[in-house]
XYZ file of C-alpha atoms in Angstrom:
551
model
C 0.000 0.000 0.000
C 1.395 3.389 -0.970
C 2.062 6.158 1.519
C -0.896 8.166 0.161
C -3.349 5.295 0.586
C -2.093 4.554 4.089
C -2.461 8.223 4.987
C -6.025 8.282 3.605
C -6.863 5.187 5.645
C -5.483 6.843 8.777
C -7.510 9.990 8.081
C -10.723 7.973 7.682
C -10.068 6.197 10.982
C -9.342 9.546 12.612
C -12.695 10.866 11.437
C -14.281 7.748 12.938
C -12.701 8.607 16.299
C -14.761 11.788 16.377
C -17.859 10.301 14.752
C -17.893 7.674 17.504
C -18.824 10.355 20.015
C -21.682 11.596 17.853
C -22.963 8.034 17.309
C -22.907 7.333 21.047
C -24.789 10.548 21.824
C -27.453 9.755 19.208
C -27.777 6.179 20.468
C -28.304 7.322 24.066
C -30.842 9.919 22.947
C -32.788 7.242 21.020
C -32.661 4.904 24.032
C -34.034 7.602 26.339
C -36.814 8.406 23.868
C -37.820 4.767 23.554
C -37.832 4.258 27.309
C -39.965 7.327 27.902
C -42.468 6.854 25.096
C -42.859 3.115 24.506
C -41.157 0.753 26.924
C -41.845 1.976 30.438
C -45.049 2.267 32.419
C -45.731 4.722 35.190
C -44.858 2.081 37.760
C -41.297 1.973 36.371
C -40.747 5.719 36.564
C -37.887 5.216 39.013
C -36.042 3.026 36.493
C -36.606 5.635 33.786
C -35.096 8.299 36.040
C -32.064 6.133 36.773
C -31.439 5.441 33.080
C -31.818 9.113 32.195
C -29.374 10.081 34.945
C -26.774 7.581 33.740
C -27.092 8.600 30.086
C -26.817 12.288 30.966
C -23.577 11.695 32.866
C -22.212 9.503 30.060
C -23.139 12.152 27.495
C -21.342 14.780 29.572
C -18.221 12.595 29.627
C -18.360 12.158 25.832
C -18.825 15.879 25.237
C -15.880 16.577 27.526
C -13.726 14.201 25.510
C -14.758 15.822 22.235
C -13.888 19.281 23.534
C -10.606 17.904 24.871
C -9.661 16.718 21.390
C -10.507 20.120 19.979
C -8.248 21.733 22.586
C -5.367 19.349 21.872
C -3.720 21.811 19.516
C -3.979 24.867 21.731
C -0.772 26.575 22.737
C -0.635 27.517 26.386
C 1.828 29.792 28.154
C 5.483 28.770 28.465
C 6.459 29.871 31.988
C 9.932 28.311 32.104
C 11.349 29.713 28.896
C 12.756 32.871 27.343
C 11.076 34.250 24.225
C 13.479 35.489 21.546
C 12.461 37.541 18.531
C 14.086 37.927 15.136
C 15.279 41.351 16.247
C 16.897 39.874 19.377
C 18.602 36.902 17.706
C 18.660 37.354 13.903
C 21.284 34.667 13.241
C 19.303 31.984 15.074
C 16.088 33.009 13.351
C 17.843 32.844 9.988
C 18.727 29.191 10.591
C 15.173 28.425 11.728
C 13.599 30.075 8.687
C 15.986 28.273 6.347
C 15.050 24.911 7.893
C 11.338 25.680 7.524
C 11.826 26.745 3.912
C 13.487 23.515 2.761
C 10.644 21.451 4.249
C 7.936 23.567 2.647
C 6.656 24.655 6.057
C 5.912 28.033 7.576
C 8.482 29.329 10.076
C 7.300 29.644 13.662
C 5.607 32.751 14.966
C 7.331 32.328 18.339
C 10.684 30.907 19.443
C 11.355 30.038 23.086
C 14.639 28.954 24.628
C 14.315 26.347 27.401
C 16.671 24.627 29.835
C 16.332 21.074 28.484
C 18.154 19.092 25.827
C 15.161 19.391 23.569
C 13.787 20.822 20.352
C 10.241 20.790 19.060
C 7.622 22.533 16.979
C 4.005 22.898 18.089
C 1.092 24.424 16.200
C -2.231 25.805 17.396
C -3.965 24.124 14.512
C -7.639 23.783 13.761
C -9.267 20.674 12.354
C -6.030 18.777 13.010
C -3.952 20.965 10.732
C -6.388 21.342 7.850
C -6.537 24.990 8.885
C -3.174 26.488 9.883
C -2.678 28.275 13.194
C -0.041 29.950 15.298
C 3.234 28.016 15.387
C 5.811 27.846 18.160
C 9.302 26.378 18.423
C 11.080 25.347 21.618
C 14.870 25.094 21.614
C 17.025 23.958 24.520
C 20.024 26.108 25.399
C 21.989 22.947 26.376
C 21.287 21.719 22.856
C 22.769 24.897 21.381
C 25.786 24.563 23.674
C 26.478 20.954 22.683
C 25.750 20.882 18.942
C 27.655 22.458 16.095
C 25.846 24.809 13.729
C 25.378 22.135 11.042
C 24.184 19.605 13.618
C 21.631 22.125 14.862
C 20.618 22.734 11.247
C 19.852 19.023 10.936
C 17.788 19.024 14.147
C 15.783 22.082 13.078
C 15.062 20.631 9.645
C 13.962 17.335 11.168
C 11.510 19.086 13.489
C 9.844 20.935 10.618
C 9.985 17.761 8.541
C 7.550 16.106 10.965
C 4.812 18.154 9.367
C 6.332 18.506 5.905
C 4.385 17.728 2.761
C 6.388 14.759 1.503
C 4.081 13.669 -1.327
C 0.842 14.563 0.466
C -0.253 16.856 3.295
C -2.127 13.941 4.857
C 1.096 12.768 6.509
C 1.296 15.917 8.651
C -2.407 15.646 9.487
C -1.844 12.062 10.622
C 0.918 13.196 12.992
C -1.341 15.857 14.507
C -4.163 13.345 14.733
C -2.033 10.961 16.778
C -1.278 13.745 19.248
C -4.952 14.704 19.531
C -6.072 11.091 20.035
C -3.522 10.497 22.798
C -4.518 13.772 24.475
C -8.218 12.780 24.394
C -7.582 9.351 25.924
C -5.459 10.957 28.660
C -8.309 13.350 29.518
C -10.667 10.399 29.941
C -8.092 8.582 32.083
C -7.841 11.572 34.438
C -11.611 12.050 34.581
C -11.873 10.474 38.007
C -15.368 8.955 37.703
C -16.561 5.570 36.539
C -18.383 7.236 33.637
C -15.153 8.709 32.349
C -13.420 5.386 32.917
C -16.101 3.428 31.019
C -16.224 5.785 28.055
C -12.456 6.143 28.191
C -11.972 2.392 27.731
C -14.083 2.548 24.578
C -12.088 5.492 23.231
C -8.807 3.863 24.278
C -9.659 0.734 22.300
C -10.434 2.780 19.204
C -7.278 4.863 19.793
C -5.142 1.720 19.815
C -6.643 0.720 16.469
C -5.978 4.180 15.024
C -2.423 4.351 16.366
C -1.686 0.889 14.984
C -3.078 1.812 11.565
C -1.257 5.157 11.455
C 2.055 3.972 12.885
C 3.588 3.178 9.525
C 2.603 6.632 8.255
C 4.158 8.262 11.322
C 7.355 6.231 10.971
C 7.602 7.204 7.297
C 7.202 10.852 8.323
C 10.090 10.477 10.777
C 12.342 8.859 8.198
C 11.338 11.416 5.588
C 12.226 14.187 8.041
C 15.664 12.577 8.479
C 16.174 12.545 4.712
C 15.262 16.220 4.362
C 17.602 17.051 7.255
C 20.433 15.155 5.545
C 19.804 17.006 2.280
C 19.844 20.392 4.013
C 22.562 19.940 6.664
C 24.585 17.087 5.201
C 24.506 13.352 5.697
C 27.342 13.132 8.204
C 26.179 16.124 10.250
C 22.692 14.624 10.549
C 24.034 11.237 11.653
C 26.434 12.831 14.137
C 23.607 14.930 15.587
C 21.617 11.758 16.278
C 24.645 10.214 17.980
C 25.301 13.341 20.033
C 21.789 13.880 21.411
C 21.781 10.994 23.947
C 25.318 11.930 25.021
C 24.260 15.537 25.620
C 21.203 14.408 27.521
C 23.270 12.217 29.868
C 25.972 14.887 30.303
C 23.374 17.536 31.099
C 21.744 15.296 33.713
C 25.183 14.824 35.319
C 25.816 18.567 35.271
C 22.500 19.398 36.946
C 23.044 16.821 39.692
C 26.749 17.423 40.324
C 27.281 21.122 39.635
C 24.076 23.134 39.367
C 22.630 21.565 42.543
C 25.909 21.721 44.462
C 24.748 24.591 46.667
C 21.471 22.955 47.693
C 22.543 22.080 51.275
C 23.938 25.613 51.614
C 20.891 27.473 50.264
C 23.297 28.916 47.709
C 23.453 29.183 43.930
C 26.289 29.375 41.400
C 27.093 32.781 39.877
C 24.244 34.527 38.084
C 23.565 32.816 34.768
C 25.678 29.781 35.646
C 22.850 27.501 36.808
C 22.330 26.699 33.131
C 25.377 28.427 31.669
C 27.908 26.340 33.569
C 27.073 23.442 31.276
C 29.204 25.191 28.642
C 32.231 24.874 30.907
C 31.745 21.149 31.375
C 31.419 20.623 27.608
C 34.536 22.683 26.927
C 36.656 20.830 29.510
C 35.745 17.264 28.538
C 37.002 15.300 25.576
C 34.596 13.540 23.246
C 35.515 10.228 24.890
C 34.776 11.611 28.359
C 31.417 12.962 27.254
C 30.539 9.662 25.621
C 31.244 7.979 28.953
C 28.136 9.596 30.456
C 25.883 7.498 28.260
C 28.162 4.457 27.950
C 26.617 1.288 29.254
C 23.119 2.749 29.409
C 20.478 0.780 27.632
C 18.609 2.645 24.920
C 15.050 3.462 25.959
C 12.684 0.577 25.395
C 10.359 1.252 22.457
C 6.898 2.272 23.567
C 3.818 0.751 21.952
C 2.815 2.679 18.838
C 5.934 4.857 19.051
C 6.419 6.674 15.759
C 10.203 6.882 16.148
C 12.307 4.065 14.706
C 15.344 3.178 16.780
C 18.261 5.613 16.646
C 20.526 2.910 15.234
C 18.070 2.254 12.406
C 17.767 5.958 11.636
C 21.538 6.434 11.569
C 22.003 3.418 9.287
C 19.436 4.754 6.811
C 21.000 8.217 6.883
C 24.516 6.871 6.280
C 23.197 4.888 3.318
C 22.329 8.167 1.589
C 24.776 9.767 -0.854
C 27.089 12.289 0.841
C 25.798 15.287 -1.138
C 27.592 18.595 -1.442
C 26.996 19.877 2.080
C 29.812 20.251 4.620
C 30.133 17.322 6.944
C 30.253 19.534 10.027
C 33.517 18.669 11.770
C 33.873 18.804 15.522
C 36.036 21.931 15.095
C 33.052 23.856 13.815
C 31.719 26.531 16.200
C 29.010 25.535 18.609
C 25.462 26.508 17.718
C 25.515 28.746 20.779
C 27.601 31.207 18.761
C 24.424 32.009 16.833
C 23.165 33.821 19.939
C 24.018 37.412 20.683
C 25.096 37.956 24.290
C 24.544 34.338 25.436
C 25.463 35.251 29.025
C 22.426 37.542 29.162
C 20.240 34.784 27.694
C 21.423 32.248 30.293
C 20.744 34.751 33.084
C 17.264 35.450 31.718
C 16.476 31.731 31.507
C 17.710 31.240 35.058
C 15.339 33.960 36.278
C 12.422 32.221 34.545
C 13.178 28.658 35.667
C 14.276 28.946 39.300
C 11.546 28.718 41.959
C 10.518 31.811 43.888
C 12.426 30.776 47.003
C 15.647 30.954 44.964
C 15.412 34.747 45.199
C 16.408 34.416 48.863
C 19.498 32.333 48.058
C 22.934 33.865 47.749
C 25.098 33.553 44.660
C 28.648 32.322 45.161
C 31.626 31.903 42.873
C 32.262 28.343 41.733
C 35.423 28.080 43.890
C 33.694 29.390 47.002
C 30.753 27.086 46.338
C 33.036 24.060 46.043
C 34.882 24.996 49.234
C 31.712 25.650 51.228
C 30.204 22.366 50.039
C 33.425 20.547 50.942
C 33.191 21.919 54.496
C 29.549 20.892 54.854
C 30.232 17.420 53.464
C 33.305 16.920 55.665
C 31.357 17.965 58.745
C 28.580 15.553 57.800
C 31.011 12.675 57.299
C 32.919 13.302 60.526
C 30.021 14.056 62.870
C 28.868 10.433 63.486
C 32.440 9.279 64.162
C 33.241 12.172 66.507
C 30.011 11.600 68.411
C 30.701 7.855 68.694
C 34.225 8.566 69.976
C 32.877 11.120 72.493
C 30.403 8.598 73.847
C 33.033 5.862 73.981
C 35.438 8.134 75.875
C 32.701 9.233 78.270
C 31.724 5.607 78.893
C 35.353 4.706 79.550
C 35.714 7.626 81.962
C 32.487 6.700 83.748
C 33.662 3.140 84.291
C 36.928 4.473 85.743
C 35.104 6.760 88.157
C 32.439 4.414 89.488
C 34.231 4.413 92.826
C 33.876 8.225 93.164
C 30.127 9.017 93.609
C 30.735 12.733 94.094
C 32.346 13.009 90.685
C 29.852 10.684 88.936
C 27.137 13.374 88.940
C 29.468 15.878 87.334
C 30.433 13.349 84.680
C 26.782 12.560 83.897
C 26.024 16.267 83.634
C 28.864 16.726 81.130
C 27.638 13.736 79.122
C 24.331 15.470 78.433
C 26.230 17.751 76.071
C 29.488 15.927 75.254
C 32.311 17.902 73.735
C 33.260 16.409 70.400
C 36.887 15.288 70.173
C 39.374 16.698 67.684
C 41.442 14.643 65.271
C 44.260 13.950 67.728
C 41.812 12.725 70.368
C 40.186 10.404 67.845
C 43.556 8.952 66.880
C 44.451 8.574 70.565
C 41.231 6.610 71.085
C 42.115 4.367 68.156
C 45.579 3.769 69.628
C 43.988 2.774 72.942
C 42.146 -0.026 71.123
C 38.672 1.559 71.424
C 37.809 1.537 67.723
C 36.512 -2.031 67.486
C 35.679 -2.506 71.151
C 33.652 0.635 71.893
C 33.474 3.129 69.019
C 32.221 0.965 66.124
C 29.190 -0.226 68.098
C 28.146 3.393 68.694
C 28.087 4.344 65.023
C 24.576 4.447 63.488
C 23.599 1.321 61.590
C 20.498 -0.467 60.413
C 18.903 -3.227 62.530
C 20.157 -5.814 60.031
C 23.732 -4.497 60.260
C 23.523 -4.380 64.060
C 23.094 -8.158 64.075
C 26.432 -8.722 62.322
C 29.387 -9.884 64.361
C 33.107 -10.438 63.943
C 34.799 -9.629 60.607
C 31.430 -9.082 58.867
C 30.531 -6.337 61.344
C 33.934 -4.665 60.973
C 33.847 -4.793 57.173
C 30.377 -3.245 57.146
C 31.262 -0.315 59.403
C 34.834 0.257 58.137
C 33.852 2.512 55.169
C 31.914 4.783 57.540
C 34.886 5.064 59.858
C 37.066 5.809 56.837
C 34.705 8.587 55.679
C 34.479 10.070 59.148
C 38.249 10.179 59.570
C 38.689 11.552 56.039
C 36.185 14.301 56.814
C 38.182 15.370 59.854
C 41.375 15.390 57.787
C 39.716 17.535 55.117
C 38.559 20.041 57.727
C 42.103 20.193 59.131
C 43.685 20.735 55.720
C 41.125 23.375 54.727
C 41.701 25.364 57.892
C 45.487 25.211 57.493
C 45.266 26.337 53.873
C 46.685 23.099 52.507
C 43.450 22.140 50.672
C 42.017 24.335 47.941
C 38.822 24.248 45.906
C 38.930 22.352 42.628
C 35.858 22.794 40.398
C 37.226 20.015 38.150
C 35.014 20.528 35.108
C 36.782 17.561 33.557
C 36.367 15.350 36.621
C 34.599 15.525 39.979
C 34.437 18.779 41.967
C 36.079 18.701 45.382
C 39.332 19.548 47.121
C 42.830 19.677 45.692
C 45.147 18.241 48.355
C 48.933 18.508 48.696
C 50.905 15.923 46.743
C 51.890 14.056 49.899
C 48.255 13.676 50.882
C 47.175 12.688 47.374
C 49.800 9.918 47.422
C 49.506 8.706 50.985
C 46.162 9.677 52.495
C 44.195 6.550 51.571
C 46.930 4.204 52.818
C 47.281 6.206 56.059
C 43.532 6.084 56.692
C 43.401 2.365 55.891
C 46.157 1.750 58.449
C 44.313 3.796 61.069
C 41.102 1.764 60.704
C 42.696 -1.671 60.294
C 41.758 -4.521 62.594
C 44.820 -3.460 64.599
C 44.748 0.335 64.154
C 48.030 2.095 63.401
C 47.795 5.888 63.327
C 51.497 6.540 62.794
C 51.268 7.070 58.980
C 48.428 9.553 59.468
C 50.303 11.403 62.225
C 53.389 11.555 60.006
C 51.382 13.194 57.220
C 49.938 15.713 59.664
C 53.411 16.504 60.958
C 54.592 17.345 57.431
C 52.051 20.228 57.206
C 53.264 23.133 59.367
C 50.486 24.666 61.402
C 48.011 21.923 60.514
C 48.622 19.491 63.323
C 47.836 21.949 66.109
C 44.446 23.140 64.851
C 41.208 22.190 66.522
C 38.773 20.792 63.970
C 35.728 22.631 65.251
C 37.434 26.020 65.205
C 38.916 25.156 61.802
C 35.481 24.440 60.374
C 34.175 27.674 61.843
C 37.008 29.704 60.312
C 36.438 28.141 56.909
C 32.714 28.727 57.086
C 33.088 32.386 58.003
C 35.459 32.929 55.118
C 33.643 31.119 52.324
C 29.998 30.720 53.249
């Protein structure tokens, strides 16, 4: 069956989706008329009232679904986006208009920049696109930061190609019809009453039939859009754009979690414009292999039923089978698509103002280095607190046992235990040297009920990483306060602290020795002795000094 015939079949089925509502309304009206005029006697008036009530509610549910389908193409507000006009960003608009032209489509009336790795075109169409309406394009700033200009050209052309003519306009209507059908079924699903659920099941069954019948048309539209993109932007640029999109998506998710949200525990934000704009720094610092590592090992998304998109591998294979054409291949040395924007720093700041919640206005902005340092202090304090508290309790318990024979002093000891003073690093190491780690301290560290039942080597191996983290946190606080640890934003790695070479080489081994089955703190003490001024600092005052300077 040709594409045109399949598109006509899909259009006929789409018309049936809407005619179904009219048929149901007429059928219920006829049923009510028959019940009232011919089938019921006066003694069955209560049954007549019940049937009329049910049919009225069912009719209301059907009418709601019909209106929902008519509203499927409406364009609502875009609160988390920045609108850009042709006067604001002429170079970007030029690329968008060129992509629309080669597909035979109208350019958008509105362009919005968003904070996602995304691109899309939406139209406020009437009669499922038979009558044109206002058109809007959404473009993700992370997409502009991660794609070259020719790769972006391919993405733009593909988006307009969804609704391109191909050999008949019915293909674009079919795509809009699929969106409207899915929207209508979703409205029924969220209806909340058994009437909506009952009618919704009927519509859902018909929708599955329509989606199944129109799936081949939708897939052909996707592949046709890829071909137009390859003709306009170049075969290799189009294929590389498809390969890059999942990598960008994974890298952006890592950036948001690791960098943009770094100040969450501090109620702090990166510099103005850097909540989204910092993603540029990560992309610039990482090699292609490092960026690819973000998505390496991840399974491709499982295909959804009736999904119009063929697999990415299939699309790339079909694109690479095309002739190369005369377009540039778009090398990786080509400028990023972000260079199409005028004053991108201002755009990132404007997007940040539109996307952050209202409470963000009360947060302070910090430089990246100060943010890394302040977060390092908070994390180190969090790691060390359970260990210091466990050591304090173990030392207090040891002192109490030694003073049982002195009742007058026992009350004073109990009073001090109500608010125990947390030990510093030297006191913790002294406790380890006294053999308290595995006899008194480990049991006082927080653990789950299942872990509390462990004994012997299993118990030690379970709690050892927590002791390691706690001791490492105290060391970090000591090195920060003495000036021997500095902030390292590490756009090409993991943000944290840059430690002196001696600590980078020997810290892990020294900590492992200190928390061994037979603790040996001598390597750790030797490292501390090699840092002038560090070994005599109190950790609590050190943390306070760091906080007052950076936070």
